[in-house]
Amino acid sequence: DTEVTQTPKHLVMGMTNKKSLKCEQHMGHRAMYWYKQKAKKPPELMFVYSYEKLSINESVPSRFSPECPNSSLLNLHLHALQPEDSALYLCASSQEGWYTEAFFGQGTRLTVV
Amino acid sequence: AQSVTQLDSHVSVSEGTPVLLRCNYSSSYSPSLFWYVQHPNKGLQLLLKYTSAATLVKGINGFEAEFKKSETSFHLTKPSAHMSDAAEYFCVVSPLDNFNKFYFGSGTKLNVKP
């Protein structure tokens, strides 16, 4: 199984809503990532978890809150988002170590209204 | 500091002709280098990766890339383009001193004309 599964595929939320994005992998990878991708732009790194601990936060606003409940799951909790937060949110995972690639999920298309 | 530059934002080729997508990197060490492809509204798929074992790397769907340290380049090529190759391509670098960071180039949109 070389898949990273993200749910939901599409999400529309209001600016006062609270929602969560979910990501799951069963490849035994110990590093997991959240990326944000705006239209016609490359993915931008948001968070990295390594061995279930947050290791990198790229100065992401606190309205985005990551969580890694176990080595297979990664969540991104959303609260009080702005319309400019509308984007494709990609989850990825990788083994720890040199020369290892990241495996990406299909993404969640988020629209904030 | 690590960075990656994709020299062309758009490349247009005719079906059956060669493809060349250019990528230059800057890194303090020989990094890990990757090419990913993204079809519209999809996630990213790995095409190939450089892991220092060989400078010419073969990937999926007939793509290959050559690592040239002297030129700090990792250009992606394919001998004959297919309509299904039309997509966005990203060159990605991962530094050896921070391998949990993947730095993306700005992307090259490949258009394949019939």
Short mmCIF file of C-alpha atoms in Angstrom, two decimals:
data_model
loop_
_atom_site.label_atom_id
_atom_site.label_comp_id
_atom_site.label_asym_id
_atom_site.label_seq_id
_atom_site.Cartn_x
_atom_site.Cartn_y
_atom_site.Cartn_z
CA ASP A 1 0.00 0.00 0.00
CA THR A 2 1.71 3.18 -1.21
CA GLU A 3 -1.20 5.50 -0.73
CA VAL A 4 -1.79 8.60 1.30
CA THR A 5 -5.51 9.02 1.77
CA GLN A 6 -7.08 12.40 2.46
CA THR A 7 -10.64 13.14 3.47
CA PRO A 8 -12.77 14.92 2.54
CA LYS A 9 -11.92 15.58 -1.10
CA HIS A 10 -13.89 18.83 -1.09
CA LEU A 11 -14.93 21.08 1.80
CA VAL A 12 -16.88 24.31 1.89
CA MET A 13 -16.93 26.11 5.21
CA GLY A 14 -18.02 29.44 6.59
CA MET A 15 -15.65 31.77 8.36
CA THR A 16 -17.13 30.89 11.77
CA ASN A 17 -17.07 27.12 11.26
CA LYS A 18 -14.73 24.56 12.76
CA LYS A 19 -13.72 21.68 10.53
CA SER A 20 -10.94 19.13 10.26
CA LEU A 21 -8.97 17.64 7.40
CA LYS A 22 -7.77 14.07 7.78
CA CYS A 23 -4.84 12.18 6.34
CA GLU A 24 -3.88 8.53 6.70
CA GLN A 25 -0.96 6.39 5.53
CA HIS A 26 -0.01 2.77 6.19
CA MET A 27 3.49 2.74 4.77
CA GLY A 28 5.18 2.96 8.15
CA HIS A 29 6.44 6.46 7.39
CA ARG A 30 7.44 8.46 10.46
CA ALA A 31 7.40 11.89 8.83
CA MET A 32 4.12 13.51 7.80
CA TYR A 33 3.49 16.89 6.22
CA TRP A 34 0.83 19.46 5.46
CA TYR A 35 1.20 21.63 2.39
CA LYS A 36 -1.01 24.43 1.06
CA GLN A 37 -1.27 25.00 -2.67
CA LYS A 38 -2.92 28.03 -4.23
CA ALA A 39 -3.98 27.97 -7.86
CA LYS A 40 -1.10 27.99 -10.35
CA LYS A 41 1.47 28.01 -7.52
CA PRO A 42 3.77 25.35 -6.06
CA PRO A 43 2.91 23.70 -2.76
CA GLU A 44 4.02 25.61 0.33
CA LEU A 45 5.10 23.72 3.41
CA MET A 46 2.98 24.35 6.50
CA PHE A 47 3.87 21.70 9.09
CA VAL A 48 6.11 18.67 9.51
CA TYR A 49 5.65 15.93 12.08
CA SER A 50 8.52 13.61 12.84
CA TYR A 51 7.86 10.59 15.03
CA GLU A 52 4.51 12.14 15.99
CA LYS A 53 6.08 15.35 17.23
CA LEU A 54 5.74 18.68 15.51
CA SER A 55 9.20 19.46 14.15
CA ILE A 56 8.55 22.27 11.68
CA ASN A 57 5.93 25.03 11.73
CA GLU A 58 6.45 27.45 8.87
CA SER A 59 4.94 30.40 10.77
CA VAL A 60 1.42 29.26 10.01
CA PRO A 61 -1.44 31.30 11.57
CA SER A 62 -2.97 29.75 14.67
CA ARG A 63 -6.32 29.29 12.93
CA PHE A 64 -4.63 26.18 11.48
CA SER A 65 -3.93 23.59 14.17
CA PRO A 66 -2.21 20.30 13.30
CA GLU A 67 -2.49 17.10 15.24
CA CYS A 68 -0.79 13.73 14.91
CA PRO A 69 -2.76 11.21 17.01
CA ASN A 70 -0.57 8.28 15.96
CA SER A 71 2.04 7.33 13.41
CA SER A 72 -0.54 6.70 10.67
CA LEU A 73 -2.83 9.70 11.09
CA LEU A 74 -2.48 13.41 10.62
CA ASN A 75 -5.21 15.98 11.13
CA LEU A 76 -5.47 19.66 10.37
CA HIS A 77 -8.04 21.50 12.46
CA LEU A 78 -9.49 24.65 10.95
CA HIS A 79 -11.17 27.49 12.80
CA ALA A 80 -12.13 31.03 11.86
CA LEU A 81 -10.60 30.81 8.43
CA GLN A 82 -10.55 33.62 5.90
CA PRO A 83 -11.54 33.45 2.22
CA GLU A 84 -7.86 33.75 1.28
CA ASP A 85 -7.29 30.40 3.00
CA SER A 86 -9.18 28.72 0.16
CA ALA A 87 -6.72 26.36 -1.48
CA LEU A 88 -5.79 22.74 -2.11
CA TYR A 89 -4.41 21.21 1.08
CA LEU A 90 -2.02 18.36 0.50
CA CYS A 91 -0.84 15.79 2.96
CA ALA A 92 2.38 13.86 2.43
CA SER A 93 4.46 11.26 4.21
CA SER A 94 8.00 9.98 3.94
CA GLN A 95 10.51 7.78 5.63
CA GLU A 96 13.05 9.52 7.80
CA GLY A 97 16.50 9.81 6.29
CA TRP A 98 18.40 10.89 3.25
CA TYR A 99 17.26 10.40 -0.30
CA THR A 100 13.70 9.54 0.60
CA GLU A 101 10.82 10.89 -1.39
CA ALA A 102 7.53 12.24 -0.16
CA PHE A 103 4.30 10.49 -1.08
CA PHE A 104 1.39 12.87 -1.58
CA GLY A 105 -2.32 12.46 -1.15
CA GLN A 106 -4.85 13.74 -3.66
CA GLY A 107 -5.59 16.76 -1.52
CA THR A 108 -8.62 18.45 -0.01
CA ARG A 109 -10.05 21.33 -2.00
CA LEU A 110 -11.10 23.87 0.64
CA THR A 111 -13.37 26.80 -0.07
CA VAL A 112 -13.99 29.37 2.66
CA VAL A 113 -17.14 31.45 2.17
CA ALA B 1 20.45 27.88 1.88
CA GLN B 2 18.72 25.60 -0.55
CA SER B 3 16.66 26.65 -3.52
CA VAL B 4 15.53 25.34 -6.85
CA THR B 5 14.85 27.30 -10.04
CA GLN B 6 12.74 26.08 -12.90
CA LEU B 7 13.82 28.09 -15.86
CA ASP B 8 10.62 27.91 -17.90
CA SER B 9 7.13 28.56 -16.58
CA HIS B 10 5.54 27.15 -19.77
CA VAL B 11 6.82 24.68 -22.35
CA SER B 12 4.86 23.72 -25.43
CA VAL B 13 5.77 20.76 -27.65
CA SER B 14 4.10 18.75 -30.36
CA GLU B 15 3.11 15.17 -29.72
CA GLY B 16 5.96 12.83 -30.61
CA THR B 17 8.71 15.45 -30.19
CA PRO B 18 11.24 15.57 -27.33
CA VAL B 19 10.55 17.25 -24.01
CA LEU B 20 13.11 19.24 -22.00
CA LEU B 21 12.16 20.81 -18.66
CA ARG B 22 15.00 22.67 -16.98
CA CYS B 23 15.86 22.80 -13.30
CA ASN B 24 18.82 24.34 -11.47
CA TYR B 25 19.44 24.01 -7.77
CA SER B 26 21.60 25.62 -5.16
CA SER B 27 22.72 23.66 -2.16
CA SER B 28 25.64 23.48 0.19
CA TYR B 29 25.83 19.72 -0.32
CA SER B 30 24.76 17.27 -2.99
CA PRO B 31 21.07 17.19 -2.21
CA SER B 32 18.28 14.77 -2.94
CA LEU B 33 16.51 15.87 -6.10
CA PHE B 34 13.10 14.89 -7.38
CA TRP B 35 10.71 15.55 -10.22
CA TYR B 36 6.99 15.41 -9.51
CA VAL B 37 4.06 15.73 -11.91
CA GLN B 38 0.66 17.16 -11.06
CA HIS B 39 -2.35 16.76 -13.32
CA PRO B 40 -5.18 19.29 -12.89
CA ASN B 41 -6.86 19.14 -9.48
CA LYS B 42 -4.78 16.13 -8.48
CA GLY B 43 -2.05 15.37 -5.99
CA LEU B 44 1.62 15.04 -6.86
CA GLN B 45 3.12 11.91 -8.35
CA LEU B 46 6.82 11.12 -8.20
CA LEU B 47 8.41 10.77 -11.63
CA LEU B 48 11.97 10.08 -10.51
CA LYS B 49 14.57 10.86 -7.87
CA TYR B 50 18.31 11.37 -7.66
CA THR B 51 19.94 9.53 -4.79
CA SER B 52 23.65 9.79 -5.71
CA ALA B 53 23.80 6.20 -7.02
CA ALA B 54 23.83 7.25 -10.69
CA THR B 55 23.83 10.59 -12.44
CA LEU B 56 21.36 9.48 -15.12
CA VAL B 57 18.08 8.60 -13.48
CA LYS B 58 15.24 6.81 -15.22
CA GLY B 59 11.70 7.33 -14.07
CA ILE B 60 8.18 6.37 -14.93
CA ASN B 61 6.42 6.98 -18.26
CA GLY B 62 9.68 7.26 -20.20
CA PHE B 63 11.04 10.28 -18.34
CA GLU B 64 14.65 10.59 -17.29
CA ALA B 65 16.87 13.24 -15.73
CA GLU B 66 20.59 13.82 -15.55
CA PHE B 67 22.29 15.18 -12.45
CA LYS B 68 25.17 17.52 -13.39
CA LYS B 69 26.98 18.72 -10.31
CA SER B 70 29.27 21.09 -12.23
CA GLU B 71 26.23 22.85 -13.67
CA THR B 72 24.02 22.36 -10.58
CA SER B 73 21.32 21.13 -12.92
CA PHE B 74 18.78 18.32 -12.95
CA HIS B 75 16.91 18.66 -16.23
CA LEU B 76 13.99 16.38 -17.08
CA THR B 77 13.73 14.86 -20.55
CA LYS B 78 11.54 12.53 -22.55
CA PRO B 79 12.30 11.43 -26.11
CA SER B 80 8.73 11.58 -27.38
CA ALA B 81 5.88 13.53 -25.82
CA HIS B 82 2.42 12.05 -25.43
CA MET B 83 -0.82 13.96 -25.01
CA SER B 84 -1.19 12.50 -21.53
CA ASP B 85 2.07 14.21 -20.49
CA ALA B 86 0.34 17.59 -20.41
CA ALA B 87 0.54 18.64 -16.77
CA GLU B 88 2.46 20.77 -14.26
CA TYR B 89 5.94 19.56 -13.38
CA PHE B 90 7.81 20.45 -10.20
CA CYS B 91 11.51 20.10 -9.49
CA VAL B 92 12.05 19.52 -5.77
CA VAL B 93 15.20 19.61 -3.65
CA SER B 94 15.65 18.11 -0.20
CA PRO B 95 18.88 19.12 1.55
CA LEU B 96 20.91 16.46 3.28
CA ASP B 97 21.16 18.58 6.43
CA ASN B 98 17.37 18.92 6.68
CA PHE B 99 15.86 16.02 4.81
CA ASN B 100 12.37 16.66 6.16
CA LYS B 101 12.16 19.82 4.09
CA PHE B 102 11.20 19.60 0.45
CA TYR B 103 11.73 22.84 -1.48
CA PHE B 104 9.60 23.20 -4.60
CA GLY B 105 10.47 25.03 -7.77
CA SER B 106 7.86 27.34 -9.21
CA GLY B 107 6.69 24.70 -11.68
CA THR B 108 6.65 24.26 -15.44
CA LYS B 109 3.39 23.78 -17.27
CA LEU B 110 3.84 21.39 -20.17
CA ASN B 111 1.45 21.74 -23.07
CA VAL B 112 1.40 19.00 -25.72
CA LYS B 113 -0.10 19.87 -29.08
CA PRO B 114 -1.60 17.23 -31.34
#
